[in-house]
mmCIF file of C-alpha atoms in Angstrom:
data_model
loop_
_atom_site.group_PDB
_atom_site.id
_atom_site.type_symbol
_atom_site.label_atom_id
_atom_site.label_comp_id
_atom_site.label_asym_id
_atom_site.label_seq_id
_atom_site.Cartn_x
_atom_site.Cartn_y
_atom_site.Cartn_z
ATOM 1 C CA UNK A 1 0.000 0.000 0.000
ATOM 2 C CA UNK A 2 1.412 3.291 -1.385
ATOM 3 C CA UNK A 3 2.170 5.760 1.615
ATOM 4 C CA UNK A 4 -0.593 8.924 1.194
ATOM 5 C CA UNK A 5 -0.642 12.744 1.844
ATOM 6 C CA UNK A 6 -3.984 13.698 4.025
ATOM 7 C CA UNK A 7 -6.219 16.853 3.214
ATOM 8 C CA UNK A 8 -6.306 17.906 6.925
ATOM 9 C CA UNK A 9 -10.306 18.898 7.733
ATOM 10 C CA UNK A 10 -11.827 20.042 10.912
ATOM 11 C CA UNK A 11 -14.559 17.827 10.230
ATOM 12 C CA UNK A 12 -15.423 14.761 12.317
ATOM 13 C CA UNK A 13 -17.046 11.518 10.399
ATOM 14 C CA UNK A 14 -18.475 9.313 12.605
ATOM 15 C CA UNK A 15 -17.865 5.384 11.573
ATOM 16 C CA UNK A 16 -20.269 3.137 12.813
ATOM 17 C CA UNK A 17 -18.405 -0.679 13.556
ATOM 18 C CA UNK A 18 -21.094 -3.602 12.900
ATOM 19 C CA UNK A 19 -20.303 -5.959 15.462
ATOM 20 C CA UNK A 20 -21.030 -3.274 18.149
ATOM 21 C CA UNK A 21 -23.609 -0.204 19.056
ATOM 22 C CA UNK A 22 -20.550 2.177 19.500
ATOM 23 C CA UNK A 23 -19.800 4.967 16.783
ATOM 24 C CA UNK A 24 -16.114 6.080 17.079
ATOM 25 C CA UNK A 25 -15.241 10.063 15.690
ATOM 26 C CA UNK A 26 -12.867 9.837 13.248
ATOM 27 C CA UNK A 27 -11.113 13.169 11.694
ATOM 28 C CA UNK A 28 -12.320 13.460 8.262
ATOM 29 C CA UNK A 29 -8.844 13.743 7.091
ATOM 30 C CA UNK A 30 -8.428 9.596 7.921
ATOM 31 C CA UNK A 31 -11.415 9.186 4.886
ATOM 32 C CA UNK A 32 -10.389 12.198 2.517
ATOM 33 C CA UNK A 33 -6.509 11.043 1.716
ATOM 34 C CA UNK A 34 -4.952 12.299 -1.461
ATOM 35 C CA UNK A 35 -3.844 9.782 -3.514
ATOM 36 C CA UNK A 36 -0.205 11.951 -4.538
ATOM 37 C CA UNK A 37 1.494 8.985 -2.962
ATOM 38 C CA UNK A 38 4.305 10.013 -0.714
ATOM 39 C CA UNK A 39 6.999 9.463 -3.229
ATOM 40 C CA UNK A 40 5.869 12.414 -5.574
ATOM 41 C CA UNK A 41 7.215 14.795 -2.771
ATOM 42 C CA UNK A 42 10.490 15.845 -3.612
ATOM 43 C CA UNK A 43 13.332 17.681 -2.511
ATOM 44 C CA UNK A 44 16.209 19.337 -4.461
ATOM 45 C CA UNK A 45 19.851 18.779 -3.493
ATOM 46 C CA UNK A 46 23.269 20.286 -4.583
ATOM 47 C CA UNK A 47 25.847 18.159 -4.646
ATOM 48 C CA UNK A 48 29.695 19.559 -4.771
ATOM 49 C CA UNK A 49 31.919 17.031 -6.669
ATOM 50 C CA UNK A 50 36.044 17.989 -6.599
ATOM 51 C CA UNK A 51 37.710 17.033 -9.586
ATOM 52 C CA UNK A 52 38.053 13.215 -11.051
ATOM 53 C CA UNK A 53 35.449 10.215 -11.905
ATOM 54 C CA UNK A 54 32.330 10.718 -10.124
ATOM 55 C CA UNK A 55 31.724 6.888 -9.668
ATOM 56 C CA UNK A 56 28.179 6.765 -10.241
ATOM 57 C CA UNK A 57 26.665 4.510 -12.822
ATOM 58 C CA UNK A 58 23.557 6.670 -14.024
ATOM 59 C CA UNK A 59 20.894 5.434 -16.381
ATOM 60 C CA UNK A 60 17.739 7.021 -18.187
ATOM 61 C CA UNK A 61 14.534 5.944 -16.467
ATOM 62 C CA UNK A 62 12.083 3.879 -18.790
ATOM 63 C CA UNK A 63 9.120 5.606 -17.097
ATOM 64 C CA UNK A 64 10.145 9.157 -17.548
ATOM 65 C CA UNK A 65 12.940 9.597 -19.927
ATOM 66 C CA UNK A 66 14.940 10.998 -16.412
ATOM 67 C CA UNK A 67 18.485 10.613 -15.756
ATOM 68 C CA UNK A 68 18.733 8.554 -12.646
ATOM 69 C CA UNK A 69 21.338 7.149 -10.585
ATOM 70 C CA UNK A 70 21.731 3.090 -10.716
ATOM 71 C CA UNK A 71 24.622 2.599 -8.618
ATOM 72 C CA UNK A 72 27.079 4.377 -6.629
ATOM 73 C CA UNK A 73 30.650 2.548 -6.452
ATOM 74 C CA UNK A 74 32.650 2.668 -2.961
ATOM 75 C CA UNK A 75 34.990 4.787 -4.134
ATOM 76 C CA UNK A 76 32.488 6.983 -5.516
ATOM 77 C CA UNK A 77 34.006 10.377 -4.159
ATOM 78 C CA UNK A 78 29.991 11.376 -3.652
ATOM 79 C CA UNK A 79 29.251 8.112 -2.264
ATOM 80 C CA UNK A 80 27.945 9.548 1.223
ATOM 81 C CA UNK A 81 25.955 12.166 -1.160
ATOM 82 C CA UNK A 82 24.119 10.513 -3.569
ATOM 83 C CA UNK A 83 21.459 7.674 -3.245
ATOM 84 C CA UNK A 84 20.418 5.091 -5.849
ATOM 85 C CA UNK A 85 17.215 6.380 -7.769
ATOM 86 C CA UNK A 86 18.199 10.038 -7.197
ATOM 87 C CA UNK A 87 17.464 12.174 -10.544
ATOM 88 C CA UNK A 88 19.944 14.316 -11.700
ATOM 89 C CA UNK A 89 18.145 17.426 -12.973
ATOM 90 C CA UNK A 90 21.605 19.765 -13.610
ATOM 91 C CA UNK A 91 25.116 20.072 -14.180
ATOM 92 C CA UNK A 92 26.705 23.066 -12.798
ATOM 93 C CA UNK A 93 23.212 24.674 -13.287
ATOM 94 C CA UNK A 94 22.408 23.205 -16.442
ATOM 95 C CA UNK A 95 19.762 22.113 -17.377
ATOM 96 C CA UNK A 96 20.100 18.067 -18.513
ATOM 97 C CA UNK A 97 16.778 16.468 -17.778
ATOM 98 C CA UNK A 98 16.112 16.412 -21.694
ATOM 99 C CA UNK A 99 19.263 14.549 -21.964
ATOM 100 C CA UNK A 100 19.546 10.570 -22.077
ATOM 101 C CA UNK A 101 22.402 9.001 -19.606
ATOM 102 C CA UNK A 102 24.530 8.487 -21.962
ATOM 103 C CA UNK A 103 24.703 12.541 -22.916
ATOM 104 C CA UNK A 104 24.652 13.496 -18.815
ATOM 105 C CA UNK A 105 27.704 11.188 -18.521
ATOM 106 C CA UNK A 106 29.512 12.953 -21.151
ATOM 107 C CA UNK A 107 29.343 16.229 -20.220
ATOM 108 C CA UNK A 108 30.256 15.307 -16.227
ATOM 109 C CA UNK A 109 33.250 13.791 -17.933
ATOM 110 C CA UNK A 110 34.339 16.804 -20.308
ATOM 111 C CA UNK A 111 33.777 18.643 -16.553
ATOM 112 C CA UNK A 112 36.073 16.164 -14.569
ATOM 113 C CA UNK A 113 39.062 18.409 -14.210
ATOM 114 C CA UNK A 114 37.172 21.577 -13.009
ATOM 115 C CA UNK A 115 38.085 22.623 -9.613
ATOM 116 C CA UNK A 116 34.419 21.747 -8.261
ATOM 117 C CA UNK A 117 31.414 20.076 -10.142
ATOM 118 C CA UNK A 118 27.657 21.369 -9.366
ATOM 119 C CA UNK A 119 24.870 18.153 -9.377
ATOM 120 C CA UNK A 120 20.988 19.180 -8.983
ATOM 121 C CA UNK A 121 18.783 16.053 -8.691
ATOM 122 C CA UNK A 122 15.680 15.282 -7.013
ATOM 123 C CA UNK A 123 15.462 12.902 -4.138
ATOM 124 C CA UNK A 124 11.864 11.064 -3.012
ATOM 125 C CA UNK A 125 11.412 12.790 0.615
ATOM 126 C CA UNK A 126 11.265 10.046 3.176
ATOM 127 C CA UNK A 127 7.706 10.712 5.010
ATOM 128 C CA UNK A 128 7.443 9.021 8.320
#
């Protein structure tokens, strides 16, 4: 079952339980859920890479044409940065998400000897 927002309401439904006479209030948020599941909240991150191989194996996404991350080596010098199934939305503030994997890999390689690398993607916020 796919985690849910609520629409918060003041409202109290009242939800009557056959096997007893007893109605319980329940807050009519609990019936009126959004179904965004949780994983369409997002946040942004900027990642600082220094110079070298990033060590991240990124693919494009079959459902969305995104770039996303696939794996992250241990020597990765992002490693403790960068998750599996993050999307990478821009390279030192450009733009790449019309660009396949192949093309994002590319142009973090022709950046590999600046001084510092800028990575934008989108991480799935973690709703508890």
């Amino acid at each position: 079952i796919a985690s849910c927002r609520a629409k918060l309401s003041s409202t109290v439904l009242r939800y009557h339980n056959d096997d007893d006479d007893d109605d319980i209030g329940v807050p009519a948020w609990a019936w009126a859920l959004d179904p965004t599941p949780i994983e369409d909240i997002e946040d942004l991150i900027h990642v600082f890479a220094t110079p070298g191989k990033l060590g991240v194996v990124i693919e494009t996404s079959s459902d969305d044409g995104a770039t996303v991350v696939h794996a992250v080596r241990d020597s990765s010098i992002i490693a403790d940065k960068i998750q599996v199934s993050d999307k990478l939305v821009a390279v030192d503030d450009g733009d790449v998400r019309a660009m396949t994997a192949l093309q994002v890999s590319k142009l973090s390689s022709r950046k590999s000897s600046n001084p510092s690398r800028k990575l934008s993607i989108i991480r799935p916020t973690v709703m508890e």
